[in-house]
PDB file of C-alpha atoms in Angstrom:
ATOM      1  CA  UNK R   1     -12.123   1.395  11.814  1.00 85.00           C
ATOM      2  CA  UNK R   2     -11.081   4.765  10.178  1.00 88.00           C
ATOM      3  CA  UNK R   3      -9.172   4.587   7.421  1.00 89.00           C
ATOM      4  CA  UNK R   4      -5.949   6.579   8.804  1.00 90.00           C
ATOM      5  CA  UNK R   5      -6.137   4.698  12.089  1.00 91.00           C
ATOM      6  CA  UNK R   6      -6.340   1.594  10.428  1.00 92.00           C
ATOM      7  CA  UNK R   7      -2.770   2.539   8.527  1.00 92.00           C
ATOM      8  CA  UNK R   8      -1.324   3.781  11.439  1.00 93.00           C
ATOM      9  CA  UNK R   9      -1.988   0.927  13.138  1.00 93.00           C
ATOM     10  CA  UNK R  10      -0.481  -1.268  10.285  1.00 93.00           C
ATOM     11  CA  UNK R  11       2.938   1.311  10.588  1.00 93.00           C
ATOM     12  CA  UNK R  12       3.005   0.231  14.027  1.00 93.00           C
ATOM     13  CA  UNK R  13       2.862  -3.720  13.464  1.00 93.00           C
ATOM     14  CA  UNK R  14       5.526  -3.236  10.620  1.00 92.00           C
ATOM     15  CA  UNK R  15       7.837  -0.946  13.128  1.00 92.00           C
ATOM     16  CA  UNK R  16       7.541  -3.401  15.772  1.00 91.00           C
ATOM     17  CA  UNK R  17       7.851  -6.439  13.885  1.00 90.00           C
ATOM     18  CA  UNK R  18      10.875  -5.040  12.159  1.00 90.00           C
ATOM     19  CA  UNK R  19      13.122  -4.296  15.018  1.00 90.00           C
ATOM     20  CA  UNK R  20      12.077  -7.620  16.994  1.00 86.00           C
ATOM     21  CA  UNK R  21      12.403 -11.221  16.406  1.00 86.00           C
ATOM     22  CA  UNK R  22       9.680 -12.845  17.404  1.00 87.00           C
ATOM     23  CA  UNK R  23       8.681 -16.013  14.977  1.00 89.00           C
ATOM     24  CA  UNK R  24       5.309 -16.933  16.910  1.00 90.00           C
ATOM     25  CA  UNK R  25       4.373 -13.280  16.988  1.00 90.00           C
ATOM     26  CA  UNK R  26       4.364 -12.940  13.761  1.00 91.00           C
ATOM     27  CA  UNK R  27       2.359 -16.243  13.431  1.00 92.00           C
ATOM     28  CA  UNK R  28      -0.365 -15.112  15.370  1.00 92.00           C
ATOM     29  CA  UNK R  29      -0.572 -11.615  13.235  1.00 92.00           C
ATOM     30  CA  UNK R  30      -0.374 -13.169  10.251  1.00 93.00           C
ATOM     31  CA  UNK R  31      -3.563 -15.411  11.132  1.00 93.00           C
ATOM     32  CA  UNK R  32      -5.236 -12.403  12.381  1.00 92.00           C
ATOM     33  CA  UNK R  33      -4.432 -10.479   9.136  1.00 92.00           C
ATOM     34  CA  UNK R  34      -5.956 -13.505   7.017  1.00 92.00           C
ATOM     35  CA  UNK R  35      -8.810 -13.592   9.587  1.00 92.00           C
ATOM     36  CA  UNK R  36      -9.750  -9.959   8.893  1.00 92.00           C
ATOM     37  CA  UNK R  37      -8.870 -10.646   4.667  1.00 91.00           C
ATOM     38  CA  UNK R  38     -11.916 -13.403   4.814  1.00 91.00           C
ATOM     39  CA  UNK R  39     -14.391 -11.600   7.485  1.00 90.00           C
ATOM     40  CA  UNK R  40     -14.271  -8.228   4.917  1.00 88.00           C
ATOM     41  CA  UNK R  41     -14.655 -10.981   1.933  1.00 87.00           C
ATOM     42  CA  UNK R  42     -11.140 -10.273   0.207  1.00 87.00           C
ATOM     43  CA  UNK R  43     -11.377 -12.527  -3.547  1.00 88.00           C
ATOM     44  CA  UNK R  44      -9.533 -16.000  -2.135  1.00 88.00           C
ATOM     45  CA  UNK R  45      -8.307 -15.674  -5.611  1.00 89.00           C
ATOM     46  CA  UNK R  46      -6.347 -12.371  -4.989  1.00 88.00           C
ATOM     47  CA  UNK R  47      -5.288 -13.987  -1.021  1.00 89.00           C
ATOM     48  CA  UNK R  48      -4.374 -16.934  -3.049  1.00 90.00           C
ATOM     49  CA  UNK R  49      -2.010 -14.653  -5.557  1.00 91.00           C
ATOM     50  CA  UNK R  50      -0.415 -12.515  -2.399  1.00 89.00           C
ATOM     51  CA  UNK R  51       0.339 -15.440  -0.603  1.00 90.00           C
ATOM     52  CA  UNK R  52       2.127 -17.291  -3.443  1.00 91.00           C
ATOM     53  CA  UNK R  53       3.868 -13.894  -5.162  1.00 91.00           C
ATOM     54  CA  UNK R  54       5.022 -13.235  -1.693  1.00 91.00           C
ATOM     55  CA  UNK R  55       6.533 -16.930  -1.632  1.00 92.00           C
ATOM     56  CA  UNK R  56       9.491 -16.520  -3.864  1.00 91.00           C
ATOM     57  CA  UNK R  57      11.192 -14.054  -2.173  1.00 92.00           C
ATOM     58  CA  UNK R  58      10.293 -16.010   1.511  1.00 92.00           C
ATOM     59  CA  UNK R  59      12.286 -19.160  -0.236  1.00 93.00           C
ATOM     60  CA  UNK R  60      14.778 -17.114  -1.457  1.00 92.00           C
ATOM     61  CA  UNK R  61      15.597 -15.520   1.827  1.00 91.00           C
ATOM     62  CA  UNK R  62      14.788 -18.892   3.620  1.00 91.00           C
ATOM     63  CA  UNK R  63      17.643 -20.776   1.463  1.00 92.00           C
ATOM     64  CA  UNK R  64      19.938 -18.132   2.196  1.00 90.00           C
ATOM     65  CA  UNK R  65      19.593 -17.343   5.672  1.00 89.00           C
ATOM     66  CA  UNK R  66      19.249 -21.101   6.640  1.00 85.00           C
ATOM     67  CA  UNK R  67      21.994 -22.434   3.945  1.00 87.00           C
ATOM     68  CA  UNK R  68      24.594 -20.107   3.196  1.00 84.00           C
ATOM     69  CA  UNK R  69      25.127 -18.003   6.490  1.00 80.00           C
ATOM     70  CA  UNK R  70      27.984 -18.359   8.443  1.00 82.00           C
ATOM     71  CA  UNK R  71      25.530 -19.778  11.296  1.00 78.00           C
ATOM     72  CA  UNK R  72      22.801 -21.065   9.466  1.00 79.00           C
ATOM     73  CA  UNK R  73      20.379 -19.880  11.525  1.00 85.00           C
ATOM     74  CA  UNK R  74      17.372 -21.622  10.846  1.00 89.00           C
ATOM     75  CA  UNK R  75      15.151 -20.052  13.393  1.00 90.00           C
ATOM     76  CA  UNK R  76      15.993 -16.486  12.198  1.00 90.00           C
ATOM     77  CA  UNK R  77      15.073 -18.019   8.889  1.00 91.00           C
ATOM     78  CA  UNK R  78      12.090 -18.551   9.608  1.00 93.00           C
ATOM     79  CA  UNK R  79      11.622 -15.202  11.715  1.00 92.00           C
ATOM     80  CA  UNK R  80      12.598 -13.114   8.317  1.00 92.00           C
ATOM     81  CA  UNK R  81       9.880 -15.020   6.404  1.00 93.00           C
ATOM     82  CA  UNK R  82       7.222 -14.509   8.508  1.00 93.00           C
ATOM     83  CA  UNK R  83       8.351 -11.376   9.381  1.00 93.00           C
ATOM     84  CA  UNK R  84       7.524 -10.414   4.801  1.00 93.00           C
ATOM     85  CA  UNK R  85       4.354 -12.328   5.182  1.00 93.00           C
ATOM     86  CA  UNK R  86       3.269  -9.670   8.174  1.00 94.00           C
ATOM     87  CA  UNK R  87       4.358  -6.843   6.061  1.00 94.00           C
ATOM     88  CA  UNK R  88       2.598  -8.222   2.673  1.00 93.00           C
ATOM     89  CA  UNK R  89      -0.432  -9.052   5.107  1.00 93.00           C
ATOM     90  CA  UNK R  90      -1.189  -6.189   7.133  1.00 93.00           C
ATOM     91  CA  UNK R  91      -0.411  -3.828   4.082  1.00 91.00           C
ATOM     92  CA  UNK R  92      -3.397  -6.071   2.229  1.00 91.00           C
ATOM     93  CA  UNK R  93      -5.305  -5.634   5.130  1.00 91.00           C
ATOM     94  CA  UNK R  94      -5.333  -1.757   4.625  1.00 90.00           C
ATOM     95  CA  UNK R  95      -4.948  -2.031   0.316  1.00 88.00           C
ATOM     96  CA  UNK R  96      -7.733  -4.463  -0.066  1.00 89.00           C
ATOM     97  CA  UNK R  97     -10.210  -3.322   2.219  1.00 88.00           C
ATOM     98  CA  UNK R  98     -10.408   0.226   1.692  1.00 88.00           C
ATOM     99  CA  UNK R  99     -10.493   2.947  -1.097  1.00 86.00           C
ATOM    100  CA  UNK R 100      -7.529   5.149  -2.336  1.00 84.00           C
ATOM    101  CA  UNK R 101      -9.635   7.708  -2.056  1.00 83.00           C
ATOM    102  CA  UNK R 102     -11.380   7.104   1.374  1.00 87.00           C
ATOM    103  CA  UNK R 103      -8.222   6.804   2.586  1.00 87.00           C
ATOM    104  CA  UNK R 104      -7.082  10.152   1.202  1.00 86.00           C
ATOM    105  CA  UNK R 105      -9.962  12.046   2.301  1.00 86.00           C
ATOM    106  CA  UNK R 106      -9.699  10.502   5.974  1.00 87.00           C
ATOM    107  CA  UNK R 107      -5.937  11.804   5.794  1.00 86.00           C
ATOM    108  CA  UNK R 108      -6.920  15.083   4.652  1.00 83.00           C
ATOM    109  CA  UNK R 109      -9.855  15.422   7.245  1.00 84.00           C
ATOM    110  CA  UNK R 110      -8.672  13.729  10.201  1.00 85.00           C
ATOM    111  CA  UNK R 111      -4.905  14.034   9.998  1.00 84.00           C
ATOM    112  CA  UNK R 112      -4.943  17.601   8.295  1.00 82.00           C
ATOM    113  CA  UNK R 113      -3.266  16.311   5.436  1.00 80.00           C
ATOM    114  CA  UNK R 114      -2.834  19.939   3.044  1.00 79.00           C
ATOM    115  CA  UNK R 115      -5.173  19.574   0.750  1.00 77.00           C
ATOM    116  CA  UNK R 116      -2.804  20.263  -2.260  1.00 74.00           C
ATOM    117  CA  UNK R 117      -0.807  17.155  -1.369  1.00 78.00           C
ATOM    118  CA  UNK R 118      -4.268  15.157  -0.684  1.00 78.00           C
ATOM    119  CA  UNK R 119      -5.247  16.310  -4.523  1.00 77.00           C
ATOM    120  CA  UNK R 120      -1.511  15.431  -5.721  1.00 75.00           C
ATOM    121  CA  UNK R 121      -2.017  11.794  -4.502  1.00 79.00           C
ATOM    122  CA  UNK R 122      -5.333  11.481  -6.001  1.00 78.00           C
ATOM    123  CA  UNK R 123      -4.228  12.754  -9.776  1.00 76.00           C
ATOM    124  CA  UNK R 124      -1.261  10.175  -9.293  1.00 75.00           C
ATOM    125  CA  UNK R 125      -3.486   7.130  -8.681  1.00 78.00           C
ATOM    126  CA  UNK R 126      -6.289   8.454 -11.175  1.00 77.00           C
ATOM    127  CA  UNK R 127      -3.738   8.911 -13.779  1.00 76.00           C
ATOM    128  CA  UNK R 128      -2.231   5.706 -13.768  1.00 76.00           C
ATOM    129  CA  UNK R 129      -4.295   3.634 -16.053  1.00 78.00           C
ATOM    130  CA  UNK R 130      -4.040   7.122 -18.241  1.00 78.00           C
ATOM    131  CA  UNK R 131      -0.216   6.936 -18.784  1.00 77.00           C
ATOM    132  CA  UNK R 132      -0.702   2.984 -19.382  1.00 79.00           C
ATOM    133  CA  UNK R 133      -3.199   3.977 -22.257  1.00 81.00           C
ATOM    134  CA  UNK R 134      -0.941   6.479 -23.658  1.00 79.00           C
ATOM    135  CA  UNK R 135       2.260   4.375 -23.960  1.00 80.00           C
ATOM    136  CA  UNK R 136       0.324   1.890 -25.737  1.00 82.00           C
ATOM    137  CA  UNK R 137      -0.812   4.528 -28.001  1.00 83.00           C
ATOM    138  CA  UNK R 138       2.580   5.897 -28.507  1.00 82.00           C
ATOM    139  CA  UNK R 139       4.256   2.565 -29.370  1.00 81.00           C
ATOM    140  CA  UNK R 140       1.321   1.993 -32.028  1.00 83.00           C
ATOM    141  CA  UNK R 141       2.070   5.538 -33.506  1.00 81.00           C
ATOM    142  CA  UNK R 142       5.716   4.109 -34.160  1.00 80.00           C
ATOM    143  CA  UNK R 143       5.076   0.920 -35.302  1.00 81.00           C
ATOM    144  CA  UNK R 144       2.911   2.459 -37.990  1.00 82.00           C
ATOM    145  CA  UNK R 145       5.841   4.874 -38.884  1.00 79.00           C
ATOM    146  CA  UNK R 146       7.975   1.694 -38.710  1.00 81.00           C
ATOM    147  CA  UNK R 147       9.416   2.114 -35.421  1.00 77.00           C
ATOM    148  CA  UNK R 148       9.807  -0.185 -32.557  1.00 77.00           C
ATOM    149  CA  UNK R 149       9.376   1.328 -29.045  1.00 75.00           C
ATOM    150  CA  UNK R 150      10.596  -1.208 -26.806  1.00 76.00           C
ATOM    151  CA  UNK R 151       9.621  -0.732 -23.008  1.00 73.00           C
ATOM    152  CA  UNK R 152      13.405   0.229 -21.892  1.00 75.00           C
ATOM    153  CA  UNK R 153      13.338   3.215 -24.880  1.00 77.00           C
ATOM    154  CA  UNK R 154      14.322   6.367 -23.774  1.00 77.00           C
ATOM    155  CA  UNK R 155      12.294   7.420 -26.637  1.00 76.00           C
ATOM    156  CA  UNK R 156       8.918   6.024 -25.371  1.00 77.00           C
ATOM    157  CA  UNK R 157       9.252   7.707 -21.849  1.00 74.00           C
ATOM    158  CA  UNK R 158      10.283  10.906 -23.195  1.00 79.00           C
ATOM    159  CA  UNK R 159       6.675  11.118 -25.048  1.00 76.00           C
ATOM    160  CA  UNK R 160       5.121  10.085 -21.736  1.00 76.00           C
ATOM    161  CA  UNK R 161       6.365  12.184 -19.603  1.00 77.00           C
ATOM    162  CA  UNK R 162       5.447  14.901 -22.195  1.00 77.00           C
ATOM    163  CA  UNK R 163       1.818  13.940 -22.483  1.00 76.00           C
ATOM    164  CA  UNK R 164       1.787  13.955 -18.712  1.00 74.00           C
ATOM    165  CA  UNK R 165       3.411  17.384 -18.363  1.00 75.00           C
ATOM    166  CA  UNK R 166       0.156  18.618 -20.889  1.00 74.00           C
ATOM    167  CA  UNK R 167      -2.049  16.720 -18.267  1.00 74.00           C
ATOM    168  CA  UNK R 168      -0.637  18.462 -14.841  1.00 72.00           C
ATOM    169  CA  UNK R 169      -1.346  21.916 -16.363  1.00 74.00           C
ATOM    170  CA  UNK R 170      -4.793  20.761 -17.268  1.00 74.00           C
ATOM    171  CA  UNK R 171      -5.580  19.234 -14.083  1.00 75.00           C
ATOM    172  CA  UNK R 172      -4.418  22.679 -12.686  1.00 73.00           C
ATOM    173  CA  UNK R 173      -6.892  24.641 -14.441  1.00 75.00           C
ATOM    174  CA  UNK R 174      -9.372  22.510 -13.915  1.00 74.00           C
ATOM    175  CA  UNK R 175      -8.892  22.524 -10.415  1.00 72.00           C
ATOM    176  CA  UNK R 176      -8.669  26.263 -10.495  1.00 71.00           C
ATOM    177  CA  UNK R 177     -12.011  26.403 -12.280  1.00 73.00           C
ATOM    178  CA  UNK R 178     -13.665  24.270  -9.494  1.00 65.00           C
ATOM    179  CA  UNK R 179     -12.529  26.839  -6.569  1.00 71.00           C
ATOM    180  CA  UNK R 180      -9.541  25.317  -5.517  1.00 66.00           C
ATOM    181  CA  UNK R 181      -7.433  27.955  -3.829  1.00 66.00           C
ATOM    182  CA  UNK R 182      -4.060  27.045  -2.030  1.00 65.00           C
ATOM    183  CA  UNK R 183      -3.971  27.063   2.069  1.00 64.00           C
ATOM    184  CA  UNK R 184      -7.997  28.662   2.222  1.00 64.00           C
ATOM    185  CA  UNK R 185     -10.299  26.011   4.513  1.00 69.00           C
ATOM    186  CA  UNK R 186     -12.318  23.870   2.209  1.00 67.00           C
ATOM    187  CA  UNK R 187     -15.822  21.995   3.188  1.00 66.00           C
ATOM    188  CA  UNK R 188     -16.380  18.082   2.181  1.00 67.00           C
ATOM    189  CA  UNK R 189     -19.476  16.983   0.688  1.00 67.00           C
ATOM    190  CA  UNK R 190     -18.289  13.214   2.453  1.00 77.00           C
ATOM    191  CA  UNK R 191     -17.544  13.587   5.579  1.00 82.00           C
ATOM    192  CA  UNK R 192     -14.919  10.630   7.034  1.00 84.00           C
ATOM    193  CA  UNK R 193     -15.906  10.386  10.979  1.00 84.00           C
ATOM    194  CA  UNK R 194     -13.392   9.548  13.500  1.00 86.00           C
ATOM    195  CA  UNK R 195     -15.199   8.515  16.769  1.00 89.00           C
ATOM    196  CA  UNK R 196     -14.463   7.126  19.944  1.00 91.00           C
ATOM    197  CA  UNK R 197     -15.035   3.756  19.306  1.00 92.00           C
ATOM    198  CA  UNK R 198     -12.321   3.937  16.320  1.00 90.00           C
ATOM    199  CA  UNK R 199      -9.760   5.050  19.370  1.00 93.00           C
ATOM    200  CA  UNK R 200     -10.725   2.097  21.618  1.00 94.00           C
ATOM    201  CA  UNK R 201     -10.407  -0.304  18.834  1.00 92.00           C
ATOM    202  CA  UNK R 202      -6.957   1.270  17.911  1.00 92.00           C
ATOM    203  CA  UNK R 203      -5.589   1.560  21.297  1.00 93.00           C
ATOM    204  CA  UNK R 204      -7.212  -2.335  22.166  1.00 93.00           C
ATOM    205  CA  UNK R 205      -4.774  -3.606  19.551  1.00 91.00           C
ATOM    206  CA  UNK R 206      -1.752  -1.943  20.260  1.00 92.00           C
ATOM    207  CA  UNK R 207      -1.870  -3.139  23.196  1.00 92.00           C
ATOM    208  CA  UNK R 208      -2.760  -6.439  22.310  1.00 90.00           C
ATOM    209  CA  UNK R 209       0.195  -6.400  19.934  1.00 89.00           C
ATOM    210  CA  UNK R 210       2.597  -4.980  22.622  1.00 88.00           C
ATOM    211  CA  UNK R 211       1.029  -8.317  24.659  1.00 88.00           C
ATOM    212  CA  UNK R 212       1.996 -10.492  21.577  1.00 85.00           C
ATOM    213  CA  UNK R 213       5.574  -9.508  21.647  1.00 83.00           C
ATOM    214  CA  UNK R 214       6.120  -9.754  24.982  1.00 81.00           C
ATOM    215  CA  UNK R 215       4.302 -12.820  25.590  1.00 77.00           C
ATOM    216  CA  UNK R 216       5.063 -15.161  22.629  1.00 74.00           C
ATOM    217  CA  UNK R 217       8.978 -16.038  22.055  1.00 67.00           C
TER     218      UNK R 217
END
């Protein structure tokens, strides 16, 4: 499916599932979501880690919901837990099966996405593991002046967020140097297509999901 469809379609689930309270709904989407995890080969090791990260907060709200409500409402209990496995599952679906960048150029192509904020995203994601590398390097420059940078310093974010400021107007220029001019039409060496099947497929599980809720208590 195309990339933006396949997130709009996982908005719709977690709209739908929010403002209803349907506990074997949400059953049946969260074995879907795991179905579609294994078909496009998902590591077992990283469904294994989602599904147990994603259990502490279920027990917590389990405990209190079920426990220490004034009418310990087990079923609704149970509703709100399945109800964060369908969020933590369908956002997987979409996280763990395609690209950040796929699914920026799909937004950008087939949703008309500016291209400015397209690029913005992008230079976030790509300069992640950047900033990571840079704190590192600016709590080793204090330790060899005799300085601790501890993660909750001011001091140590203050340095990042200078280093980064360096890096925006660099990515500028470079961008600038590449062609890059603001609101003028720009060509794609990778095309993302958006065909009719990817429609039928999209509207064949709303509707199946508009079944599901109306069907299953």
């Amino acid at each position: 499916m195309n990339p933006s469809l396949k997130l709009f379609l996982v908005l719709i689930i977690t709209l739908e599932v929010t403002f209803t309270s349907h506990l074997y709904s949400n059953v049946v989407i969260i074995i879907l979501a795991l179905a579609y995890l294994i078909y496009r080969r998902v590591r077992w090791q990283r469904l294994a880690w989602l599904i147990v990260i994603t259990l502490v907060p279920a027990l917590a709200i389990f405990v209190t919901i079920a426990f220490f409500s004034p009418g310990h409402n087990v079923y609704f209990a149970w509703v709100l837990v399945t109800r964060l496995y369908v969020y933590v599952l369908t956002g997987s679906a979409v996280s763990c099966t395609t690209s950040a960048l796929l699914l920026v150029r799909s937004l950008e192509q087939n949703c008309h996405l500016p291209s400015k904020f397209a690029y913005g995203i992008l230079a976030a994601l790509n300069l992640f593991p950047r900033i990571a590398q840079e704190v590192r390097l600016i709590r080793i420059a204090g330790q060899m002046r005799g300085i601790t940078l501890h993660w909750w310093s001011p001091r140590l974010y203050f340095k990042a967020i200078l280093a980064a400021s360096q890096w925006a107007d660099q990515m500028a220029q470079a961008m600038e140097s590449h062609g890059f001019v603001e609101g003028q039409s720009r060509t794609s060496a990778h095309r993302v297509p958006l065909t009719r099947r990817d429609w039928l497929i999209f509207f064949i599980l709303v509707f199946t999901l508009q079944l599901l809720i109306v069907a299953l208590p």
